[in-house]
Amino acid sequence: MRTQPGLLAPRQLLRSLPDACRKLDPRTLWRNPVMFIVEIGAVWTTVLAALHPSVFGWLIVGWLWLTVVFANLAEAVAEGRGEAQAESLRRAKADVVARRLTGDPDTPEERIPAPELRRGDHVVVEAGQIIPGDGDVVEGIAGVDESAITGESAPVIRESGGDRSAVTGGTRVLSDRIVVRITQEPGKSFVDRMIALVEGASRQKTPNEIALNILLAALTIVFLLAVATLQPMAIYAKDVNPGVPASPALGEHGVAGVVLVSLLVCLIPTTIGALLSAIGIAGMDRLVQRNVLATSGRAVEAAGDVGTLLLDKTGTITLGNRQAAAFLRVAGTPEDELADAAQLSSLADETPEGRSVVVFAKQRYGLRERTPGELTHATWVPFTAQTRMSGVDLDDPKRSLRKGAAGAVADWVRGHGGDVPAELARIADGISASGGTPLAVGEAVDGSARVLGVVHLKDVVKEGMRERFGEMRRMGIRTVMITGDNPLTAKAIADEAGVDDYLAEARPEDKLALIRTEQAGGRLVAMTGDGTNDAPALAQADVGVAMNTGTSAAKEAGNMVDLDSDPTKLIEIVEIGKQLLITRGALTTFSIANDVAKYFAIIPALFAGLYPGLAALNVMRLHSPQSAILSAVVFNALVIVALIPPALRGVPYRPGGASRLLSRNLAVYGLGGLAAPFAGIKLIDLLVRYLPGMS
Amino acid sequence: MSTTLAGILFIGSLLMALAVVYRPLGDYMYRVYTRPSHSRVERAVYRTVGADPDGEQTWGAYARSVLAFALVGILFLYGFQRLQNHLPLSLGRTPVKPDQAWNTAVSFVTNTNWQSYSGETTMGHLVQMSGLAVQNFVSAAMGMCVAVALIRGFVRKKTGHLGNFWVDLTRTCVRILLPIAFAAAIVLIAGGLVQNFGGGHVADTLTGAHQQIPGGPVASQEAIKELGTNGGGFYNANSAHPFENATAWTNWLEILLILVIPFSLCRTFGRMVGQNRQGYAILAVMGGIALVSVTLLNVFQLTHHGTVPAAAGGSMEGVEMRFGVANSATFAGATTLTSTGAVDSFHDSYTSLGGMMTLLNMMLGEVAPGGTGSGLYGMLILAVVTVFVAGLMVGRTPEYLGKKIGSREIKFAAMYFLSTPVLVLGGTAVALAVPDGRAGMLNRGAHGFSEVLYAFTSASNNNGSAFAGLTVNTVFYDTALGLCMALGRFLPIVFVLALAGSLARQGRVPESAGTLPTHRPQFAGMLAGVTVVLVALTFLPALALGPLAEGIRS
């Protein structure tokens, strides 16, 4: 379901054009006060141009309307990008029939359309059928194809009980039979929410967007005032200079209406006003493209503000399981012999730790992996929780090997008449102290037994985590690792991974308490979770990302769902949140900085006739008053189109200190915004001067 | 010594003096506003007005206290002027007419001190001393109270309380303004200013005519006139009158008095928020803008083209010979950059661009360094707006001094910076559109326009200085400018207090590497940029029709 984030294609603009024109309806446009004012201005100038037709007047009218259309276009394009996704989702939910269990022994099940399912209904789904609604598996186990939602083609296992019980409506059961208890209300399924989200229909303004809107409204009022009060001032100025002939811009009734509107439209922050909602929609879209669904824009924005990130150790910071990292010799056993014994004794150990010993022996010592059938006369001893050992008994020569918990192997060696050197305990304690797990390897040959060495198992921190946490620190985000391990182990891993803090021996209520403390200190907290016992913490966190593989309870409690179930995604979510704010701030700065040049175009155009000295302000040396005003209006409209791609793509965010980020954005959007219109308006003037009515 | 060198020395020594008192005075004011104990005199005041000095006020209560106190002040002052013929020490003056009495009452209560009357011939000594001079103290103190309440909003967390207006007001007057004004008055008397209750002197002029020059309690009023950034002179000629400003060094001292509290309050701000560097950042912005402005004003005054200015080595028209062009320009800069409005030369006679600088200074909202207190809160509002835009650009919900700038905060800040442009531009537009407004204009053309623009800018920003050439003692101007002064003072105050209330209710966001630092040159530069750009964008069309139209020669 991933779509290409690619650049804006002209075709896409054309396709969105009808939508953009539909959005001219004032009943929808009034939500965007800045563009609404432009539309009112466009209507008024249309009337004025109709009453007093002139080429100049009609050109201005045309470009004012284009300004509004371009603004609508930005929004339409942003919305259009979600349409493909919405379409494929709609297909997934179309025409599904549910087999509802009635509880009546005569007719145990009935067939009803999926949209009629209610919360609490039980339905049966068998191989090849589509799950009719969101719910939890209460009976059975099945392989499920969730590609319609996640885009991931590998099937996942869903089973009753535990943390892998949640299923999503619209996904297909590939094998077996399950009974699902529906947990959604009609029309409010996960897929419904996704559709609304990618279409931008359910978008509500976020707190920062509201604040920015207030600021833009205030600026609009300031400029409205500056332009409105200019009229009596201009009339006075014209009155006291009766000798100066009237110009198309300034007559005895003051500034011409068309020109006044042009000035207003150029000054009010149309650029950011036009792109503001597109930026919001595109931000959500970027999340969707990374397979994250946010239930509210507020959560996305909060992600940019996150001060503390809680990360589960297992699966997020470290690979899922502990792995062999070293073979340590005891009593001078040759290393090769130890490796060989460790490998042999682990072949029957199907636990991930056991397999890691085999892999390590192969990678480090070049020992070929042997299959249990390869060795004849061997009795394999699998790992059990009772013995806490695995191993092999060989007949020829008679030899037994065991690998397992240090205590268990020590007992086994003693039981076979061997001595356990004190060295073993020392090495084992050393490994424990460093956060690892020691496994001893023992050998018994002909009634004498000895300890060969120790396997050091440790958590393996995922590659690149240290760098990412370093980035987070530079962004001002504190990372806290959550683990069930003892404090010693936790500290060792925390140090290796480079997190700022850790919470050891964590129970769900500890997690909740930690979130509350952080929040009381004024920090926003983000976390991921999948289990039902994570639900309270997910609900308490400001940004709670539930894994799609998790339980329904977790998915309900959080405000985002990660379809890829990748806990490191949080880091990307934070970046998207920040990017959203940066894009708004940068384009606001650009928009306001633009005004300076427009004044230099319009003020001399208006008044240089009255006060010739003001011609000195015409630093761009524009051709005529008409061409100057038209150029400013055209630039103002075109800059909206030019900025649609960065608005949709987002201003790039590079983790680093706030000061450097600000300097960079100020230079690009502040100074750039100051300089760009001087060049742009001059360029347009060079073209429009050849139009009729420009002198 | 050349004029330029003299000007540079004058400004340089002022800067030195300001730098020397910055820390001690700022620290002293910090202690005044944060110590819990009350002095005996203050307790007596609280008992008299019936205030509980240890009771804290919400922003609403604080605002109501400010407004009520101002209302009482206006009514009292209005009554005083209307009934002055029945009061002692009236010198036989007649009652002031209603519209002018309203204008004057509002003017002094709002720290504007716009004077549509001539002080020495309109007001008796009692009105001058117990009416106008008292307001010179309390109106200045009021601005400082509001600034302190705003700082408390930043400092406090999860509370509705902003302090107690009556305590802040009393302490400001008793512990800060009175002692400094007293000392300053003594020095000014030593410098040649008059201080008496006599009827005046008779002087023989060069032409042999007799001239009656009234005396009065001038020095005492002069000290607080400058210290409280008031600007209402005892004489119509204001600080150009030798009895108000005798020599070049009293001129220097008066400028110092004007600037000392507004600048030093930055230190108080830094101490209160617990980070002196934040105070220095604000100081740098204020000082930077002020220095550029004063320098430009000097340049425009000294180098303007034209036969007469070129011959005289500067634009001498309207300039007092005792002070010269440069020192007068510096005074003009200081008086318009603050909300003082005292003048020692005539801004109307300035070169067009020089005059425009005095206008621009006021249009900045008088934030560099601004009036006592009002300059600081104005600059802090601009800082909030700057932080908002800058904060978005670093990808976080913007925060200033640990407080989030959300929609509520932006709403109040936006209403604040909308207030004065509405009054200035609206007032000017109305004045030009109605016959009563145009009737008062003596000059036609761009200069006449500048005079009207100046009047409304001065009144709405509570400056009080005037471009002459506009007859403002008319019902229209007295009423309209009075309204501008009242709204220009109290609307912003209410918005500032509302903002303070909303900030105080918040918790505090701890600082992190992702927080935008607001003490670095980067932020200070951006704040200065926002201040200038916002003003330029708002007022450029109006300026183009006034001073720019006059001043730019092609």
PDB file of N, CA, C and O in Angstrom, chain A residues 208 211-212 218 222 225 229 232-233 236 239 304-305 475-476 521 523 578 581-582 589 599 611 613 658-659 662-663 665, chain B residues 388-389 392-397 410 414 418 421-422 425 438 441 445 510 512 514-517 520 522 537 541 549 552:
ATOM      1  N   ASN A 208      -1.144  23.724  17.463  1.00  0.00           N
ATOM      2  CA  ASN A 208      -0.221  24.703  16.891  1.00  0.00           C
ATOM      3  C   ASN A 208      -0.788  25.329  15.629  1.00  0.00           C
ATOM      4  O   ASN A 208      -0.514  26.486  15.316  1.00  0.00           O
ATOM      5  N   ALA A 211      -3.101  28.036  16.749  1.00  0.00           N
ATOM      6  CA  ALA A 211      -2.353  29.217  17.190  1.00  0.00           C
ATOM      7  C   ALA A 211      -1.809  29.983  15.988  1.00  0.00           C
ATOM      8  O   ALA A 211      -1.885  31.209  15.932  1.00  0.00           O
ATOM      9  N   LEU A 212      -1.300  29.236  15.015  1.00  0.00           N
ATOM     10  CA  LEU A 212      -0.749  29.891  13.826  1.00  0.00           C
ATOM     11  C   LEU A 212      -1.862  30.610  13.065  1.00  0.00           C
ATOM     12  O   LEU A 212      -1.669  31.718  12.564  1.00  0.00           O
ATOM     13  N   ALA A 218      -4.454  37.786  12.761  1.00  0.00           N
ATOM     14  CA  ALA A 218      -4.055  39.095  13.280  1.00  0.00           C
ATOM     15  C   ALA A 218      -3.275  39.871  12.225  1.00  0.00           C
ATOM     16  O   ALA A 218      -3.515  41.065  12.018  1.00  0.00           O
ATOM     17  N   VAL A 222      -4.144  43.469  10.479  1.00  0.00           N
ATOM     18  CA  VAL A 222      -3.216  44.601  10.405  1.00  0.00           C
ATOM     19  C   VAL A 222      -3.161  45.145   8.982  1.00  0.00           C
ATOM     20  O   VAL A 222      -3.245  46.358   8.752  1.00  0.00           O
ATOM     21  N   LEU A 225      -6.265  46.773   7.793  1.00  0.00           N
ATOM     22  CA  LEU A 225      -6.324  48.107   8.373  1.00  0.00           C
ATOM     23  C   LEU A 225      -5.410  49.068   7.619  1.00  0.00           C
ATOM     24  O   LEU A 225      -5.809  50.197   7.282  1.00  0.00           O
ATOM     25  N   THR A 229      -7.137  52.178   5.721  1.00  0.00           N
ATOM     26  CA  THR A 229      -6.885  53.556   6.140  1.00  0.00           C
ATOM     27  C   THR A 229      -6.079  54.315   5.097  1.00  0.00           C
ATOM     28  O   THR A 229      -6.009  55.539   5.129  1.00  0.00           O
ATOM     29  N   PRO A 232      -8.486  57.096   2.837  1.00  0.00           N
ATOM     30  CA  PRO A 232      -8.644  58.517   3.177  1.00  0.00           C
ATOM     31  C   PRO A 232      -7.333  59.298   3.103  1.00  0.00           C
ATOM     32  O   PRO A 232      -7.324  60.475   2.720  1.00  0.00           O
ATOM     33  N   MET A 233      -6.227  58.615   3.458  1.00  0.00           N
ATOM     34  CA  MET A 233      -4.937  59.305   3.375  1.00  0.00           C
ATOM     35  C   MET A 233      -4.621  59.652   1.926  1.00  0.00           C
ATOM     36  O   MET A 233      -4.121  60.746   1.631  1.00  0.00           O
ATOM     37  N   TYR A 236      -6.745  62.507   0.707  1.00  0.00           N
ATOM     38  CA  TYR A 236      -6.208  63.776   1.201  1.00  0.00           C
ATOM     39  C   TYR A 236      -4.999  64.196   0.368  1.00  0.00           C
ATOM     40  O   TYR A 236      -4.895  65.347  -0.081  1.00  0.00           O
ATOM     41  N   ASP A 239      -6.059  65.474  -2.851  1.00  0.00           N
ATOM     42  CA  ASP A 239      -6.718  66.775  -2.686  1.00  0.00           C
ATOM     43  C   ASP A 239      -5.725  67.921  -2.638  1.00  0.00           C
ATOM     44  O   ASP A 239      -5.951  68.984  -3.211  1.00  0.00           O
ATOM     45  N   GLY A 304       6.338  15.761  17.824  1.00  0.00           N
ATOM     46  CA  GLY A 304       7.443  16.706  17.624  1.00  0.00           C
ATOM     47  C   GLY A 304       7.935  17.300  18.931  1.00  0.00           C
ATOM     48  O   GLY A 304       9.048  17.792  19.020  1.00  0.00           O
ATOM     49  N   ASP A 305       7.065  17.285  19.939  1.00  0.00           N
ATOM     50  CA  ASP A 305       7.395  17.912  21.228  1.00  0.00           C
ATOM     51  C   ASP A 305       7.922  16.926  22.247  1.00  0.00           C
ATOM     52  O   ASP A 305       8.227  17.307  23.371  1.00  0.00           O
ATOM     53  N   MET A 475      18.499  16.155  19.628  1.00  0.00           N
ATOM     54  CA  MET A 475      17.175  16.741  19.416  1.00  0.00           C
ATOM     55  C   MET A 475      16.546  17.153  20.744  1.00  0.00           C
ATOM     56  O   MET A 475      15.462  17.717  20.769  1.00  0.00           O
ATOM     57  N   GLY A 476      17.210  16.804  21.852  1.00  0.00           N
ATOM     58  CA  GLY A 476      16.680  17.155  23.166  1.00  0.00           C
ATOM     59  C   GLY A 476      15.710  16.124  23.710  1.00  0.00           C
ATOM     60  O   GLY A 476      14.877  16.439  24.552  1.00  0.00           O
ATOM     61  N   GLY A 521       6.924  16.579  35.328  1.00  0.00           N
ATOM     62  CA  GLY A 521       8.072  17.460  35.121  1.00  0.00           C
ATOM     63  C   GLY A 521       7.940  18.301  33.873  1.00  0.00           C
ATOM     64  O   GLY A 521       8.869  18.995  33.502  1.00  0.00           O
ATOM     65  N   ARG A 523       7.450  17.153  30.736  1.00  0.00           N
ATOM     66  CA  ARG A 523       7.898  16.536  29.486  1.00  0.00           C
ATOM     67  C   ARG A 523       6.779  15.720  28.857  1.00  0.00           C
ATOM     68  O   ARG A 523       5.977  15.112  29.553  1.00  0.00           O
ATOM     69  N   LYS A 578       8.107  16.829  13.963  1.00  0.00           N
ATOM     70  CA  LYS A 578       8.913  18.042  13.929  1.00  0.00           C
ATOM     71  C   LYS A 578       8.876  18.686  12.551  1.00  0.00           C
ATOM     72  O   LYS A 578       8.757  19.896  12.410  1.00  0.00           O
ATOM     73  N   LEU A 581       5.879  20.904  11.989  1.00  0.00           N
ATOM     74  CA  LEU A 581       5.952  22.243  12.579  1.00  0.00           C
ATOM     75  C   LEU A 581       6.944  23.121  11.826  1.00  0.00           C
ATOM     76  O   LEU A 581       6.695  24.295  11.571  1.00  0.00           O
ATOM     77  N   ILE A 582       8.075  22.522  11.468  1.00  0.00           N
ATOM     78  CA  ILE A 582       9.112  23.305  10.785  1.00  0.00           C
ATOM     79  C   ILE A 582       8.576  23.844   9.466  1.00  0.00           C
ATOM     80  O   ILE A 582       8.800  25.001   9.112  1.00  0.00           O
ATOM     81  N   THR A 589       7.400  32.348   7.800  1.00  0.00           N
ATOM     82  CA  THR A 589       8.488  33.320   7.694  1.00  0.00           C
ATOM     83  C   THR A 589       8.652  33.784   6.255  1.00  0.00           C
ATOM     84  O   THR A 589       8.779  34.983   5.984  1.00  0.00           O
ATOM     85  N   TYR A 599       5.959  45.836  -1.153  1.00  0.00           N
ATOM     86  CA  TYR A 599       5.796  47.263  -0.868  1.00  0.00           C
ATOM     87  C   TYR A 599       6.622  48.097  -1.830  1.00  0.00           C
ATOM     88  O   TYR A 599       6.181  49.112  -2.344  1.00  0.00           O
ATOM     89  N   TYR A 611       4.127  62.301  -5.453  1.00  0.00           N
ATOM     90  CA  TYR A 611       5.376  62.719  -4.848  1.00  0.00           C
ATOM     91  C   TYR A 611       6.507  62.064  -5.622  1.00  0.00           C
ATOM     92  O   TYR A 611       6.868  60.926  -5.342  1.00  0.00           O
ATOM     93  N   GLY A 613       9.541  62.047  -5.512  1.00  0.00           N
ATOM     94  CA  GLY A 613      10.641  61.491  -4.736  1.00  0.00           C
ATOM     95  C   GLY A 613      10.471  60.003  -4.476  1.00  0.00           C
ATOM     96  O   GLY A 613      11.438  59.246  -4.386  1.00  0.00           O
ATOM     97  N   ALA A 658      18.839  23.134  18.314  1.00  0.00           N
ATOM     98  CA  ALA A 658      17.792  24.032  17.851  1.00  0.00           C
ATOM     99  C   ALA A 658      18.378  25.260  17.160  1.00  0.00           C
ATOM    100  O   ALA A 658      17.840  25.748  16.171  1.00  0.00           O
ATOM    101  N   SER A 659      19.513  25.740  17.678  1.00  0.00           N
ATOM    102  CA  SER A 659      20.084  26.968  17.134  1.00  0.00           C
ATOM    103  C   SER A 659      20.505  26.794  15.682  1.00  0.00           C
ATOM    104  O   SER A 659      20.243  27.641  14.837  1.00  0.00           O
ATOM    105  N   LEU A 662      17.550  26.600  13.412  1.00  0.00           N
ATOM    106  CA  LEU A 662      16.917  27.902  13.209  1.00  0.00           C
ATOM    107  C   LEU A 662      17.740  28.743  12.244  1.00  0.00           C
ATOM    108  O   LEU A 662      17.192  29.384  11.340  1.00  0.00           O
ATOM    109  N   SER A 663      19.058  28.736  12.429  1.00  0.00           N
ATOM    110  CA  SER A 663      19.913  29.529  11.550  1.00  0.00           C
ATOM    111  C   SER A 663      19.703  29.124  10.102  1.00  0.00           C
ATOM    112  O   SER A 663      19.564  29.959   9.211  1.00  0.00           O
ATOM    113  N   ASN A 665      17.122  27.533   8.693  1.00  0.00           N
ATOM    114  CA  ASN A 665      15.805  27.856   8.160  1.00  0.00           C
ATOM    115  C   ASN A 665      15.604  29.357   7.989  1.00  0.00           C
ATOM    116  O   ASN A 665      14.919  29.797   7.070  1.00  0.00           O
TER     117      ASN A 665
ATOM    118  N   PHE B 388       7.258  32.290  18.815  1.00  0.00           N
ATOM    119  CA  PHE B 388       6.262  31.438  18.169  1.00  0.00           C
ATOM    120  C   PHE B 388       6.724  31.038  16.769  1.00  0.00           C
ATOM    121  O   PHE B 388       6.760  29.861  16.420  1.00  0.00           O
ATOM    122  N   VAL B 389       7.104  32.020  15.984  1.00  0.00           N
ATOM    123  CA  VAL B 389       7.524  31.718  14.613  1.00  0.00           C
ATOM    124  C   VAL B 389       8.850  30.932  14.618  1.00  0.00           C
ATOM    125  O   VAL B 389       9.004  29.922  13.930  1.00  0.00           O
ATOM    126  N   LEU B 392       8.402  27.259  15.878  1.00  0.00           N
ATOM    127  CA  LEU B 392       7.892  26.346  14.861  1.00  0.00           C
ATOM    128  C   LEU B 392       9.029  25.901  13.961  1.00  0.00           C
ATOM    129  O   LEU B 392       9.112  24.746  13.563  1.00  0.00           O
ATOM    130  N   MET B 393       9.936  26.845  13.657  1.00  0.00           N
ATOM    131  CA  MET B 393      10.998  26.517  12.718  1.00  0.00           C
ATOM    132  C   MET B 393      12.017  25.546  13.288  1.00  0.00           C
ATOM    133  O   MET B 393      12.832  25.018  12.550  1.00  0.00           O
ATOM    134  N   VAL B 394      12.029  25.312  14.603  1.00  0.00           N
ATOM    135  CA  VAL B 394      12.911  24.278  15.117  1.00  0.00           C
ATOM    136  C   VAL B 394      12.116  23.012  15.456  1.00  0.00           C
ATOM    137  O   VAL B 394      12.655  22.074  16.025  1.00  0.00           O
ATOM    138  N   GLY B 395      10.848  22.999  15.071  1.00  0.00           N
ATOM    139  CA  GLY B 395      10.114  21.747  15.166  1.00  0.00           C
ATOM    140  C   GLY B 395       9.572  21.402  16.537  1.00  0.00           C
ATOM    141  O   GLY B 395       9.472  20.242  16.891  1.00  0.00           O
ATOM    142  N   ARG B 396       9.241  22.382  17.309  1.00  0.00           N
ATOM    143  CA  ARG B 396       8.605  22.110  18.600  1.00  0.00           C
ATOM    144  C   ARG B 396       7.489  23.101  18.836  1.00  0.00           C
ATOM    145  O   ARG B 396       7.498  24.174  18.253  1.00  0.00           O
ATOM    146  N   THR B 397       6.558  22.742  19.708  1.00  0.00           N
ATOM    147  CA  THR B 397       5.602  23.737  20.150  1.00  0.00           C
ATOM    148  C   THR B 397       6.414  24.848  20.793  1.00  0.00           C
ATOM    149  O   THR B 397       7.207  24.583  21.682  1.00  0.00           O
ATOM    150  N   ILE B 410      -0.980  33.306  22.032  1.00  0.00           N
ATOM    151  CA  ILE B 410      -0.847  34.029  20.773  1.00  0.00           C
ATOM    152  C   ILE B 410      -2.029  34.978  20.577  1.00  0.00           C
ATOM    153  O   ILE B 410      -1.884  36.080  20.043  1.00  0.00           O
ATOM    154  N   ALA B 414      -1.398  38.784  19.977  1.00  0.00           N
ATOM    155  CA  ALA B 414      -1.858  39.356  18.712  1.00  0.00           C
ATOM    156  C   ALA B 414      -2.752  40.567  18.969  1.00  0.00           C
ATOM    157  O   ALA B 414      -2.631  41.601  18.305  1.00  0.00           O
ATOM    158  N   LEU B 418      -2.107  44.421  17.807  1.00  0.00           N
ATOM    159  CA  LEU B 418      -3.114  45.036  16.937  1.00  0.00           C
ATOM    160  C   LEU B 418      -3.593  46.384  17.475  1.00  0.00           C
ATOM    161  O   LEU B 418      -3.965  47.268  16.699  1.00  0.00           O
ATOM    162  N   PRO B 421      -1.742  49.955  16.241  1.00  0.00           N
ATOM    163  CA  PRO B 421      -1.947  50.288  14.824  1.00  0.00           C
ATOM    164  C   PRO B 421      -3.393  50.651  14.503  1.00  0.00           C
ATOM    165  O   PRO B 421      -3.648  51.561  13.707  1.00  0.00           O
ATOM    166  N   VAL B 422      -4.353  49.958  15.144  1.00  0.00           N
ATOM    167  CA  VAL B 422      -5.752  50.289  14.901  1.00  0.00           C
ATOM    168  C   VAL B 422      -6.006  51.744  15.275  1.00  0.00           C
ATOM    169  O   VAL B 422      -6.621  52.508  14.521  1.00  0.00           O
ATOM    170  N   LEU B 425      -3.658  54.282  12.870  1.00  0.00           N
ATOM    171  CA  LEU B 425      -4.096  54.396  11.483  1.00  0.00           C
ATOM    172  C   LEU B 425      -5.560  54.792  11.399  1.00  0.00           C
ATOM    173  O   LEU B 425      -5.949  55.638  10.589  1.00  0.00           O
ATOM    174  N   ARG B 438      -9.525  68.023   9.503  1.00  0.00           N
ATOM    175  CA  ARG B 438      -8.728  68.800   8.556  1.00  0.00           C
ATOM    176  C   ARG B 438      -8.624  70.261   8.990  1.00  0.00           C
ATOM    177  O   ARG B 438      -7.641  70.926   8.677  1.00  0.00           O
ATOM    178  N   MET B 441      -5.499  71.510  10.803  1.00  0.00           N
ATOM    179  CA  MET B 441      -4.193  71.417  10.170  1.00  0.00           C
ATOM    180  C   MET B 441      -3.745  72.766   9.634  1.00  0.00           C
ATOM    181  O   MET B 441      -4.453  73.399   8.857  1.00  0.00           O
ATOM    182  N   GLY B 445      -0.473  69.443   2.534  1.00  0.00           N
ATOM    183  CA  GLY B 445       0.458  68.533   1.887  1.00  0.00           C
ATOM    184  C   GLY B 445       1.040  67.500   2.828  1.00  0.00           C
ATOM    185  O   GLY B 445       0.503  67.233   3.909  1.00  0.00           O
ATOM    186  N   PRO B 510      10.753  21.789  30.981  1.00  0.00           N
ATOM    187  CA  PRO B 510      12.196  21.846  31.217  1.00  0.00           C
ATOM    188  C   PRO B 510      12.949  22.087  29.916  1.00  0.00           C
ATOM    189  O   PRO B 510      12.502  21.698  28.848  1.00  0.00           O
ATOM    190  N   SER B 512      15.730  21.649  27.073  1.00  0.00           N
ATOM    191  CA  SER B 512      16.496  20.533  26.528  1.00  0.00           C
ATOM    192  C   SER B 512      17.248  21.024  25.301  1.00  0.00           C
ATOM    193  O   SER B 512      17.133  22.181  24.922  1.00  0.00           O
ATOM    194  N   GLY B 514      16.603  20.483  22.417  1.00  0.00           N
ATOM    195  CA  GLY B 514      15.677  20.834  21.348  1.00  0.00           C
ATOM    196  C   GLY B 514      14.998  22.173  21.579  1.00  0.00           C
ATOM    197  O   GLY B 514      14.272  22.659  20.725  1.00  0.00           O
ATOM    198  N   THR B 515      15.225  22.749  22.773  1.00  0.00           N
ATOM    199  CA  THR B 515      14.602  24.030  23.080  1.00  0.00           C
ATOM    200  C   THR B 515      15.360  25.150  22.377  1.00  0.00           C
ATOM    201  O   THR B 515      16.585  25.152  22.367  1.00  0.00           O
ATOM    202  N   LEU B 516      14.609  26.079  21.834  1.00  0.00           N
ATOM    203  CA  LEU B 516      15.236  27.222  21.194  1.00  0.00           C
ATOM    204  C   LEU B 516      15.840  28.122  22.267  1.00  0.00           C
ATOM    205  O   LEU B 516      15.126  28.621  23.126  1.00  0.00           O
ATOM    206  N   PRO B 517      17.161  28.329  22.270  1.00  0.00           N
ATOM    207  CA  PRO B 517      17.735  29.212  23.274  1.00  0.00           C
ATOM    208  C   PRO B 517      17.366  30.666  22.978  1.00  0.00           C
ATOM    209  O   PRO B 517      17.474  31.115  21.832  1.00  0.00           O
ATOM    210  N   ARG B 520      20.695  33.952  23.030  1.00  0.00           N
ATOM    211  CA  ARG B 520      21.826  34.087  22.108  1.00  0.00           C
ATOM    212  C   ARG B 520      21.605  35.243  21.141  1.00  0.00           C
ATOM    213  O   ARG B 520      20.481  35.663  20.906  1.00  0.00           O
ATOM    214  N   GLN B 522      21.544  35.173  18.087  1.00  0.00           N
ATOM    215  CA  GLN B 522      20.641  34.732  17.030  1.00  0.00           C
ATOM    216  C   GLN B 522      19.196  35.142  17.338  1.00  0.00           C
ATOM    217  O   GLN B 522      18.516  35.753  16.514  1.00  0.00           O
ATOM    218  N   LEU B 537       6.007  47.031   7.976  1.00  0.00           N
ATOM    219  CA  LEU B 537       4.931  46.536   7.121  1.00  0.00           C
ATOM    220  C   LEU B 537       3.613  47.235   7.446  1.00  0.00           C
ATOM    221  O   LEU B 537       2.796  47.486   6.579  1.00  0.00           O
ATOM    222  N   PRO B 541       2.861  52.357   4.220  1.00  0.00           N
ATOM    223  CA  PRO B 541       2.036  53.186   3.335  1.00  0.00           C
ATOM    224  C   PRO B 541       1.806  54.581   3.908  1.00  0.00           C
ATOM    225  O   PRO B 541       1.880  55.582   3.184  1.00  0.00           O
ATOM    226  N   ALA B 549       7.478  61.037   1.573  1.00  0.00           N
ATOM    227  CA  ALA B 549       7.136  61.853   0.415  1.00  0.00           C
ATOM    228  C   ALA B 549       7.905  63.166   0.442  1.00  0.00           C
ATOM    229  O   ALA B 549       8.354  63.682  -0.579  1.00  0.00           O
ATOM    230  N   ILE B 552      12.381  62.157   0.556  1.00  0.00           N
ATOM    231  CA  ILE B 552      13.190  61.566  -0.511  1.00  0.00           C
ATOM    232  C   ILE B 552      13.149  62.486  -1.724  1.00  0.00           C
ATOM    233  O   ILE B 552      12.090  62.830  -2.225  1.00  0.00           O
TER     234      ILE B 552
END
